[in-house]
Short mmCIF file of N, CA, C and O in Angstrom, two decimals:
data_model
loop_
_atom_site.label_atom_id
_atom_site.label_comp_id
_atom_site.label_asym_id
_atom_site.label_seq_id
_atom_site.Cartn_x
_atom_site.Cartn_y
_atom_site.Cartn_z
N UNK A 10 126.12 138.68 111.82
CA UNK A 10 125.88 137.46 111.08
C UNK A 10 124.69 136.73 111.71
O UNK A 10 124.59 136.53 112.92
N UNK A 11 123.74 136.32 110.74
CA UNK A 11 122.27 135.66 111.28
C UNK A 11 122.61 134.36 111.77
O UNK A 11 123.30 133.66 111.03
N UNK A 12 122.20 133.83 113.10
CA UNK A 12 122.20 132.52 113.72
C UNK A 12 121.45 131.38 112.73
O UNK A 12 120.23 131.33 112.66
N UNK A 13 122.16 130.66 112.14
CA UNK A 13 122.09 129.74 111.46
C UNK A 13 121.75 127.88 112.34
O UNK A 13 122.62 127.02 112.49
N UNK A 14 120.76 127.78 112.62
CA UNK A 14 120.86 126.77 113.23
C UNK A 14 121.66 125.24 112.37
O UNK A 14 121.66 124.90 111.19
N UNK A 15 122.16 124.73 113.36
CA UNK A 15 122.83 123.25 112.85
C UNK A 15 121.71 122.19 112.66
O UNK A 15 121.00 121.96 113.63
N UNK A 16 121.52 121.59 111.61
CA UNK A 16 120.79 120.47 111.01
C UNK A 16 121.28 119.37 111.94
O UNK A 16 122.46 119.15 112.24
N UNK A 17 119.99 118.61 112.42
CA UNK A 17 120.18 117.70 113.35
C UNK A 17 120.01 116.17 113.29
O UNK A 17 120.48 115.22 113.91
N UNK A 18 118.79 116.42 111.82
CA UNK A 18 118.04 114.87 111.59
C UNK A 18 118.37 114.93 110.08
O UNK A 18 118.21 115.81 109.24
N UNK A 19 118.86 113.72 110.03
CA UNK A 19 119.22 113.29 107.96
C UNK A 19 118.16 114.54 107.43
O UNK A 19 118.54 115.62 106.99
N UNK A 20 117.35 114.29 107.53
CA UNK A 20 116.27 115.13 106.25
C UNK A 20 116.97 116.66 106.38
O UNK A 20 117.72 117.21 105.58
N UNK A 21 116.51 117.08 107.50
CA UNK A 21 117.59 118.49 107.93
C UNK A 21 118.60 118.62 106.80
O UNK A 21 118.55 119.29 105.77
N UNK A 22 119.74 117.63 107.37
CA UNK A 22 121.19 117.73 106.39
C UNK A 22 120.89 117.44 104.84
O UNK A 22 121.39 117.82 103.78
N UNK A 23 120.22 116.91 105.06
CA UNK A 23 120.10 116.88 103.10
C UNK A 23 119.13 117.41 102.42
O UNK A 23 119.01 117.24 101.20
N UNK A 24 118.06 118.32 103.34
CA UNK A 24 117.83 119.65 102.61
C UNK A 24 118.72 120.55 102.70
O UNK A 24 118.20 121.48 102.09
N UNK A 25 119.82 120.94 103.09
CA UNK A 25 120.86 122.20 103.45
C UNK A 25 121.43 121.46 102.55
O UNK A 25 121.62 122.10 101.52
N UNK A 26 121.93 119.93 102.48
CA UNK A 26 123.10 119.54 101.34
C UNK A 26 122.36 119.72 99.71
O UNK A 26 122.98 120.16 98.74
N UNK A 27 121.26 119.39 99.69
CA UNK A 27 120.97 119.79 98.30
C UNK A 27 120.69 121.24 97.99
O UNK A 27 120.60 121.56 96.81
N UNK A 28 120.58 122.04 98.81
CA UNK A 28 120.59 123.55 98.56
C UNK A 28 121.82 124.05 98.15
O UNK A 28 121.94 124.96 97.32
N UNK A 29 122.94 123.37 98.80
CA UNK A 29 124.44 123.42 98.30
C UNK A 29 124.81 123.15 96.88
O UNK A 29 125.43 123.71 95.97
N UNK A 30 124.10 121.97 97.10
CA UNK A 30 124.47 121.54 95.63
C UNK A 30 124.15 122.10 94.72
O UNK A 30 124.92 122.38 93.81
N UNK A 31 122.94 122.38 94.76
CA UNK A 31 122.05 123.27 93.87
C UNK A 31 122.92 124.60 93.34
O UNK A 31 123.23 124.71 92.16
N UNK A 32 123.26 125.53 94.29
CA UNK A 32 123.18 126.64 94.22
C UNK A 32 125.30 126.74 93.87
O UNK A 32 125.85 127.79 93.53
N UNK A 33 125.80 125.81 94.01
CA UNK A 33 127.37 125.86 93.59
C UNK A 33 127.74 126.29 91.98
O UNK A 33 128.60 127.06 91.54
N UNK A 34 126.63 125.39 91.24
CA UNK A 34 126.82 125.70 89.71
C UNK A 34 127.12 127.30 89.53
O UNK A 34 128.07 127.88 88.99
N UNK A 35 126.17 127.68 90.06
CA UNK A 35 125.83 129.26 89.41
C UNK A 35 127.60 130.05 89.81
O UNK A 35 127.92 131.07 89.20
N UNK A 36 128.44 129.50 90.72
CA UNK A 36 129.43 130.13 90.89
C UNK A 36 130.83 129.01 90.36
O UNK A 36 131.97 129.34 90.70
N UNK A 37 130.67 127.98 89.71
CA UNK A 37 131.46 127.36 89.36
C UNK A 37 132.29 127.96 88.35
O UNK A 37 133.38 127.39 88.41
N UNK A 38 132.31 128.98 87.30
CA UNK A 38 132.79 130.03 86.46
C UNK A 38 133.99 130.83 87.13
O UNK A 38 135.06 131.12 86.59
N UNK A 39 133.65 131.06 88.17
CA UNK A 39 134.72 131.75 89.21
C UNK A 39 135.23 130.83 89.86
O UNK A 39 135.78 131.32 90.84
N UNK A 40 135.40 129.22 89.82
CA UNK A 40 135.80 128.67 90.87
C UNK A 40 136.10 127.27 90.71
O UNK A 40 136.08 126.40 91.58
N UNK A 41 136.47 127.13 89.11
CA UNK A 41 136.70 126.06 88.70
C UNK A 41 137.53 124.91 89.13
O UNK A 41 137.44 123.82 88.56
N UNK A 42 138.38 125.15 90.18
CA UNK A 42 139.03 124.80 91.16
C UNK A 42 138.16 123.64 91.89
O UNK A 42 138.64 122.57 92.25
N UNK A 43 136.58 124.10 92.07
CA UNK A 43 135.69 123.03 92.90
C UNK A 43 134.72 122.56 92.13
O UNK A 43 133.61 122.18 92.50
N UNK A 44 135.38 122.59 90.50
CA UNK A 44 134.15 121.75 89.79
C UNK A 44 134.39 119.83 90.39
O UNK A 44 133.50 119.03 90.70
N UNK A 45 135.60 119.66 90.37
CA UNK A 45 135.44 118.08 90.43
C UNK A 45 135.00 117.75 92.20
O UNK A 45 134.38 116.71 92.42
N UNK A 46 135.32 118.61 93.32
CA UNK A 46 134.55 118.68 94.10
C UNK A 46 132.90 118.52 94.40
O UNK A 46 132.34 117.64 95.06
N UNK A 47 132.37 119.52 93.79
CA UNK A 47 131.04 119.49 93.56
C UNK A 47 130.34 118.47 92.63
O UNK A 47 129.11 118.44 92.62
N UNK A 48 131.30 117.34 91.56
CA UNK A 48 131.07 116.52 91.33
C UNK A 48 130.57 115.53 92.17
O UNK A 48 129.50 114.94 92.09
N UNK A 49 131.48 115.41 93.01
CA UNK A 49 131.88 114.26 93.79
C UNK A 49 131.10 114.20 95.03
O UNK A 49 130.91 113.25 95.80
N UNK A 50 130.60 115.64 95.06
CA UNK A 50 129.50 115.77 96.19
C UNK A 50 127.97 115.61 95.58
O UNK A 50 127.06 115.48 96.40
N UNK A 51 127.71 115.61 94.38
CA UNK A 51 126.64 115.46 93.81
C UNK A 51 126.06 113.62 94.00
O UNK A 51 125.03 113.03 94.32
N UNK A 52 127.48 113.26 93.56
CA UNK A 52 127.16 111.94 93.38
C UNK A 52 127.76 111.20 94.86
O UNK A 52 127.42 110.02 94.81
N UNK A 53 128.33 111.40 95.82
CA UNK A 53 127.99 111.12 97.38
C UNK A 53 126.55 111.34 97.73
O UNK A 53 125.97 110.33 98.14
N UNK A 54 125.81 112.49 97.66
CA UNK A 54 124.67 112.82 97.68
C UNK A 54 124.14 111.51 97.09
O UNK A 54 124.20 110.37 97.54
N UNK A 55 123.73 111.88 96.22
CA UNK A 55 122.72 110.82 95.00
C UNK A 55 122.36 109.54 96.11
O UNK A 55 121.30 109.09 96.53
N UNK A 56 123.88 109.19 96.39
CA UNK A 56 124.06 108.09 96.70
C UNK A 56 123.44 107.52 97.87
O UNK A 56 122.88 106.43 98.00
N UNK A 57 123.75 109.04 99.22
CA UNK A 57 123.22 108.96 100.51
C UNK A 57 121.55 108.49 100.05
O UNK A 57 120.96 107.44 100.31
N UNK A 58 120.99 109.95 99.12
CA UNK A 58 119.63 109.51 99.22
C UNK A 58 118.90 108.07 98.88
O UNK A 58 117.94 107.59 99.49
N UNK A 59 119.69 107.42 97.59
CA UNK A 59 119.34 106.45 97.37
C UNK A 59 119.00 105.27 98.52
O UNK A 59 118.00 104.56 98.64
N UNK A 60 120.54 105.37 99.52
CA UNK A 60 120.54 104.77 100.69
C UNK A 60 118.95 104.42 101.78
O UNK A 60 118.31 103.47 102.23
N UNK A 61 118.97 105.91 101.75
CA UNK A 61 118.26 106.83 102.59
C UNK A 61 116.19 105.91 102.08
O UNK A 61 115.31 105.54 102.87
N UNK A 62 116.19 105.89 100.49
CA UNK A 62 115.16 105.36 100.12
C UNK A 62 114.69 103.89 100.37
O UNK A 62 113.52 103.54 100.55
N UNK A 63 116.01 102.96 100.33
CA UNK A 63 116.36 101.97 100.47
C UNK A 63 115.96 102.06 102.00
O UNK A 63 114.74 101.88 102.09
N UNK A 64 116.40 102.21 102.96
CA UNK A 64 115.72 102.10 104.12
C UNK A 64 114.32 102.40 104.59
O UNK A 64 113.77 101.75 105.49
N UNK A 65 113.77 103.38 103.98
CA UNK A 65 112.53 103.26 103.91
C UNK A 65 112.04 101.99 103.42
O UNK A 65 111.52 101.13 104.13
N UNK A 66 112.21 101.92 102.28
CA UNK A 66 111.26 100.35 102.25
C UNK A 66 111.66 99.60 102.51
O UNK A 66 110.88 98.66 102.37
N UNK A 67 112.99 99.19 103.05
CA UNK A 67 113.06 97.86 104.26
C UNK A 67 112.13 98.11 105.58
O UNK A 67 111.44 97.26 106.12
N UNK A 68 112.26 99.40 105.95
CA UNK A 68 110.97 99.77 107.05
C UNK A 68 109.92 99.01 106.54
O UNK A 68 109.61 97.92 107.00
N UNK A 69 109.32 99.57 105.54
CA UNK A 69 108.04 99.28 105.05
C UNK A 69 108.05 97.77 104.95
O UNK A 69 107.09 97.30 105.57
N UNK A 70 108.79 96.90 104.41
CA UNK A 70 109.11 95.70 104.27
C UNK A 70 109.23 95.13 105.51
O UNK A 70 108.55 94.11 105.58
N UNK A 71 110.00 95.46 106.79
CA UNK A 71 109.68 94.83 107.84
C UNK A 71 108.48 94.84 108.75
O UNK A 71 108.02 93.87 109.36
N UNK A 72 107.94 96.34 108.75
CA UNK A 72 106.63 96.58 109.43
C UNK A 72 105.66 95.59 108.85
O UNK A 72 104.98 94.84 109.54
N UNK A 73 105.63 95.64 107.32
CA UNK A 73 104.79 94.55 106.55
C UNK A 73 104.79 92.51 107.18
O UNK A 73 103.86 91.77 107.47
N UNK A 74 106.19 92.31 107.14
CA UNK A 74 106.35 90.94 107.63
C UNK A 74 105.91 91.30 109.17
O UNK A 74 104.98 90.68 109.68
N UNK A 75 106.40 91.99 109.67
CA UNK A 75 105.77 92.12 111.34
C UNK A 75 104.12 92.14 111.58
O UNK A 75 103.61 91.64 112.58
N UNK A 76 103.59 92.59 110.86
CA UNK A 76 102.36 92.28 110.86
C UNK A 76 101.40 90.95 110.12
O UNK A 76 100.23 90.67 110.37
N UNK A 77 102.19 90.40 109.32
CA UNK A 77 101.85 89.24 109.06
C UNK A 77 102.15 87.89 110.02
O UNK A 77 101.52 86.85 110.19
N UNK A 78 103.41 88.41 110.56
CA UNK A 78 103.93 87.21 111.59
C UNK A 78 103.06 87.15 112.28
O UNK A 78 102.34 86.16 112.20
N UNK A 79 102.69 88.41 113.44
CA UNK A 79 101.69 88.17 114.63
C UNK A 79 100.23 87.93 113.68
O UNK A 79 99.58 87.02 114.19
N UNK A 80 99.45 88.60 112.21
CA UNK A 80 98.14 87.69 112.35
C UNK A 80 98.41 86.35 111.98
O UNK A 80 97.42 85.62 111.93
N UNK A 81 99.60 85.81 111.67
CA UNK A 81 99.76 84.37 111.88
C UNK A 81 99.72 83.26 113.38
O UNK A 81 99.04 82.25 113.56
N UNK A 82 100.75 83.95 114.29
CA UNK A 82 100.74 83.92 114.99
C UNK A 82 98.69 84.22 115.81
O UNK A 82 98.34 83.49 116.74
N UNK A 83 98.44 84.49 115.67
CA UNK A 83 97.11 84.48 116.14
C UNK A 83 96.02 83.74 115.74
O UNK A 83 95.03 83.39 116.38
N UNK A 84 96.48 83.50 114.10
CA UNK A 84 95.61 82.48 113.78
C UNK A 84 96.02 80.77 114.68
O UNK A 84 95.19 80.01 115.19
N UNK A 85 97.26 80.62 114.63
CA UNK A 85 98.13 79.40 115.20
C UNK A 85 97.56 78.89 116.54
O UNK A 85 97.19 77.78 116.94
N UNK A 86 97.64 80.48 117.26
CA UNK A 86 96.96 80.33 119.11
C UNK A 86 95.48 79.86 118.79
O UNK A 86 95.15 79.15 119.74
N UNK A 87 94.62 79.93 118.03
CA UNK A 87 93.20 79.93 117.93
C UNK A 87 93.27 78.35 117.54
O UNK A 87 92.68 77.37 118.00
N UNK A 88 94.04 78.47 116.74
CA UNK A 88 93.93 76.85 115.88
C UNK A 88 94.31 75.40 117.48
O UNK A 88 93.76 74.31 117.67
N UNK A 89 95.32 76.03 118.20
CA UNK A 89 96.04 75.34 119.02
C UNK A 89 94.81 75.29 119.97
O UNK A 89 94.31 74.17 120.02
N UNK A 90 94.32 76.09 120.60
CA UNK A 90 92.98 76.47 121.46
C UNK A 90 91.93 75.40 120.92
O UNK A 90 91.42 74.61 121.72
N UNK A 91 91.63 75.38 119.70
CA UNK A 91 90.50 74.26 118.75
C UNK A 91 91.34 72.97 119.32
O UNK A 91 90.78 72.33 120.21
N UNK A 92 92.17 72.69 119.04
CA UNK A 92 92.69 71.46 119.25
C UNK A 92 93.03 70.68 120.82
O UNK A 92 92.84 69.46 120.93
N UNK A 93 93.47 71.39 121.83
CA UNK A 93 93.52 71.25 123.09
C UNK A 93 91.67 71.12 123.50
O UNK A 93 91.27 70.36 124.38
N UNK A 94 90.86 71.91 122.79
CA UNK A 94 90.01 71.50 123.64
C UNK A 94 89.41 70.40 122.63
O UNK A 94 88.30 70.09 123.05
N UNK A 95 89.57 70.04 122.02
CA UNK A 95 88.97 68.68 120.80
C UNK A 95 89.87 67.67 122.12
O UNK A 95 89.15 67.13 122.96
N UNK A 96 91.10 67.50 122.22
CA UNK A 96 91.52 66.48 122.62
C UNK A 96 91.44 66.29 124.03
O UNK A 96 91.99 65.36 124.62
N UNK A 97 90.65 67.28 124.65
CA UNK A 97 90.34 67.30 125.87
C UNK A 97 89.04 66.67 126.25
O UNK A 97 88.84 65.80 127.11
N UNK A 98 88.28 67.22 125.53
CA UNK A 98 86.86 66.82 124.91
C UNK A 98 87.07 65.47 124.82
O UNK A 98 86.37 64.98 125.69
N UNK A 99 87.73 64.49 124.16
CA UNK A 99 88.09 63.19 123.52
C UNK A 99 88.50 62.64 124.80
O UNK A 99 87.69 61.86 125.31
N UNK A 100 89.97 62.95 125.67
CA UNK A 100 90.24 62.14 126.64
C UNK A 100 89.87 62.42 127.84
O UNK A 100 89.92 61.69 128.83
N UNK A 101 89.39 63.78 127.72
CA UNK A 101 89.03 64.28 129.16
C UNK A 101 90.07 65.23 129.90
O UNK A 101 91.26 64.96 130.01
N UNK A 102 89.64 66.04 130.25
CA UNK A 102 90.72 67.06 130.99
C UNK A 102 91.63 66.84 132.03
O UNK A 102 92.59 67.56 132.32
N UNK A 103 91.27 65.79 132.59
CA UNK A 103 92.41 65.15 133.41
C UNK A 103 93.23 63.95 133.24
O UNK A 103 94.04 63.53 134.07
N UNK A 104 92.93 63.39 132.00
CA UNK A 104 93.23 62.29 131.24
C UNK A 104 95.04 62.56 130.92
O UNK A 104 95.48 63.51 130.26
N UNK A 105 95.70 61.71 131.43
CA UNK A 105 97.37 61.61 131.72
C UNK A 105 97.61 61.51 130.07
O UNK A 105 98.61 62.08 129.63
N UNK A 106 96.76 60.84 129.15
CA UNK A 106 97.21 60.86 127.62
C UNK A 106 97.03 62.25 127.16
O UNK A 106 97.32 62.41 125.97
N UNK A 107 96.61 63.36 127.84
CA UNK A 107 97.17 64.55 126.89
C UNK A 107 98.70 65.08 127.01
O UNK A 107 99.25 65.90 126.28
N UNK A 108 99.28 64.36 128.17
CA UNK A 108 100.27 64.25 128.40
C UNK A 108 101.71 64.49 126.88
O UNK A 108 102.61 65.26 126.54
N UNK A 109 101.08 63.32 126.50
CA UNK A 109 101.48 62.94 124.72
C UNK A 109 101.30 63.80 123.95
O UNK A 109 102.06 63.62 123.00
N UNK A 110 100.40 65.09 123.76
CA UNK A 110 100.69 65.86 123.13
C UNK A 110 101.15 67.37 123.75
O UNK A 110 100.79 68.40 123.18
N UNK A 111 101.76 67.39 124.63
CA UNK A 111 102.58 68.26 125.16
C UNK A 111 101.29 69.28 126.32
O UNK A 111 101.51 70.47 126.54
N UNK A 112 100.31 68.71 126.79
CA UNK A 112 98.92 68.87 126.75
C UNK A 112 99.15 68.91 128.69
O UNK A 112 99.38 67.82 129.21
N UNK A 113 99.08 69.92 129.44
CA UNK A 113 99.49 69.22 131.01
C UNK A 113 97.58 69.18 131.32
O UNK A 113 96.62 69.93 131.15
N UNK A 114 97.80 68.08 131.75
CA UNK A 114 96.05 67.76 132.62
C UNK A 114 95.54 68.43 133.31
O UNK A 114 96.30 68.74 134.23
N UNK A 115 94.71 68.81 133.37
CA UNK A 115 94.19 69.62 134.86
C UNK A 115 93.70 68.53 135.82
O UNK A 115 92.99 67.53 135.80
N UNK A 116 94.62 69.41 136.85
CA UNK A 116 94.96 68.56 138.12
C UNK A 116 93.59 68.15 138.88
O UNK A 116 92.69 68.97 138.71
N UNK A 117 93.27 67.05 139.66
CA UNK A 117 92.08 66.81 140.06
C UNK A 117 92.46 67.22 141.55
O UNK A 117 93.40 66.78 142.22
N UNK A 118 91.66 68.02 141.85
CA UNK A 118 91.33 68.51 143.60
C UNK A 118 91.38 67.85 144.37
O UNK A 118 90.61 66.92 144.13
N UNK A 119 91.98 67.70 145.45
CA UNK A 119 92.25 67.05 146.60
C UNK A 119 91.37 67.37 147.55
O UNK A 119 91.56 68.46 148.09
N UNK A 120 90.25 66.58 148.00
CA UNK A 120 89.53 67.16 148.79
C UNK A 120 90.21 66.88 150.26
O UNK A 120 90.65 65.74 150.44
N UNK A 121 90.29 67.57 151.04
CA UNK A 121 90.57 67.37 152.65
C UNK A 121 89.40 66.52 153.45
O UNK A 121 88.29 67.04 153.45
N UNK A 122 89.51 65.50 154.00
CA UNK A 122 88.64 65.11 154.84
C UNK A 122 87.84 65.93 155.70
O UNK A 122 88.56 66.62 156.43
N UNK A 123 87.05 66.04 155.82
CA UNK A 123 86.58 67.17 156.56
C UNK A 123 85.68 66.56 157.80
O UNK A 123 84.76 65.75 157.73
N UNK A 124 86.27 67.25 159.04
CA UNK A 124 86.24 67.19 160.06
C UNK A 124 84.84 67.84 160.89
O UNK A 124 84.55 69.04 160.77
N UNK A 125 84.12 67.04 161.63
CA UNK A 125 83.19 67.05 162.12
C UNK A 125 83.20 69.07 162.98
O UNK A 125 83.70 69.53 164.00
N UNK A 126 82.51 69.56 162.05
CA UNK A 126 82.51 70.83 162.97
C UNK A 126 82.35 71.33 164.39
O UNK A 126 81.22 71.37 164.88
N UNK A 127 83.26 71.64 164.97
CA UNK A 127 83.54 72.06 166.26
C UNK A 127 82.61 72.63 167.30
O UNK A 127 82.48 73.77 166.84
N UNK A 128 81.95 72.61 168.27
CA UNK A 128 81.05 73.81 168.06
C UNK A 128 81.67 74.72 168.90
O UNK A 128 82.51 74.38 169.73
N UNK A 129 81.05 76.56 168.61
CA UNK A 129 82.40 77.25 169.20
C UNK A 129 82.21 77.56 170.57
O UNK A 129 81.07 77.39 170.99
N UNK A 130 83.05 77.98 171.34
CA UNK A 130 83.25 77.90 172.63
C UNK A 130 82.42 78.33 173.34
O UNK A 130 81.97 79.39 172.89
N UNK A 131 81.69 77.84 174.86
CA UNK A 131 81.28 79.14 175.52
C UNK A 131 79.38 78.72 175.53
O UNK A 131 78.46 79.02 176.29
N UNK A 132 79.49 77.80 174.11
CA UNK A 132 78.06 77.61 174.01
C UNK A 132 77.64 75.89 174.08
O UNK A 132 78.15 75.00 173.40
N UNK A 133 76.81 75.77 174.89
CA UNK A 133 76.24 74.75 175.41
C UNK A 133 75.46 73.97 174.58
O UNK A 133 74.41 74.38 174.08
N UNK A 134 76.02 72.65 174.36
CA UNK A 134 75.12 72.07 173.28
C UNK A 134 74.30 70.67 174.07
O UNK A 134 74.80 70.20 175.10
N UNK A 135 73.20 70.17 173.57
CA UNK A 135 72.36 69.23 174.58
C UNK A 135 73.24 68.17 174.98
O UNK A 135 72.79 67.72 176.03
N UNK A 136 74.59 67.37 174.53
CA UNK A 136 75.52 66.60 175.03
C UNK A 136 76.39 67.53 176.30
O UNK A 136 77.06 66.97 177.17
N UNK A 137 76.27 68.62 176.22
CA UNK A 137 76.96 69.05 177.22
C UNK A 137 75.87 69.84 178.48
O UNK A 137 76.36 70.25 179.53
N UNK A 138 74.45 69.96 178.21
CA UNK A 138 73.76 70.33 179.01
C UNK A 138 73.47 69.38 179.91
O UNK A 138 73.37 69.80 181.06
N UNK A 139 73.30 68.20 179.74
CA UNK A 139 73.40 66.80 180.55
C UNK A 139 74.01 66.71 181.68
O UNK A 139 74.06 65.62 182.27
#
């Protein structure tokens, strides 16, 4: 008997199930016993595929909204970008009123006092050649 591999992925099973289906008529004469069977598998079938179509274009239907969300989403970041720097521009980038529009300031630098440089060890400067 030839090794028949097992169908693994939907498409698989429902090319082997419609080959079934297909090919039952021709022996239904001898076997009238599985006409309302083979009914009932015709129209389970029908049904899977219909399913089966139906998910495809919800795919298609979500991939579609998924790609509209993010070039929305991108137009939004660009638009938001125009506007942070308009109102930055207007109050100034460190200005506590961007505060108000959810806007954090850029922080102003703290400079360190800076301390009269050291000079480094070892070397003789004219206050100390004296």
């Amino acid at each position: 008997m030839p090794d028949v591999p097992i169908p693994r992925s939907l498409a698989d099973r429902l090319k082997k199930w419609e080959q079934l289906r297909d090919k039952v008529p021709t022996v239904l004469e001898q076997t009238p016993h599985l006409r309302e069977e083979h009914a009932n598998f015709d129209q389970a079938l029908k049904q899977l595929v219909l399913f089966e179509h139906e998910q495809e274009a919800a795919t298609a239907r979500l991939r579609e909204a998924t790609r509209l969300r993010d070039e929305q989403d991108n137009r939004v970041r660009l638009l938001n970008n125009r506007l942070v720097a308009g109102l930055q521009a207007h109050f100034g980038p460190e200005s506590e009123r961007l505060i108000e529009f959810a806007i954090p300031p850029r922080r102003r630098r703290r400079r360190r006092k800076s301390e009269l440089p050291q000079p480094p060890t070892g070397v003789k400067t004219r206050e100390s050649a004296n």
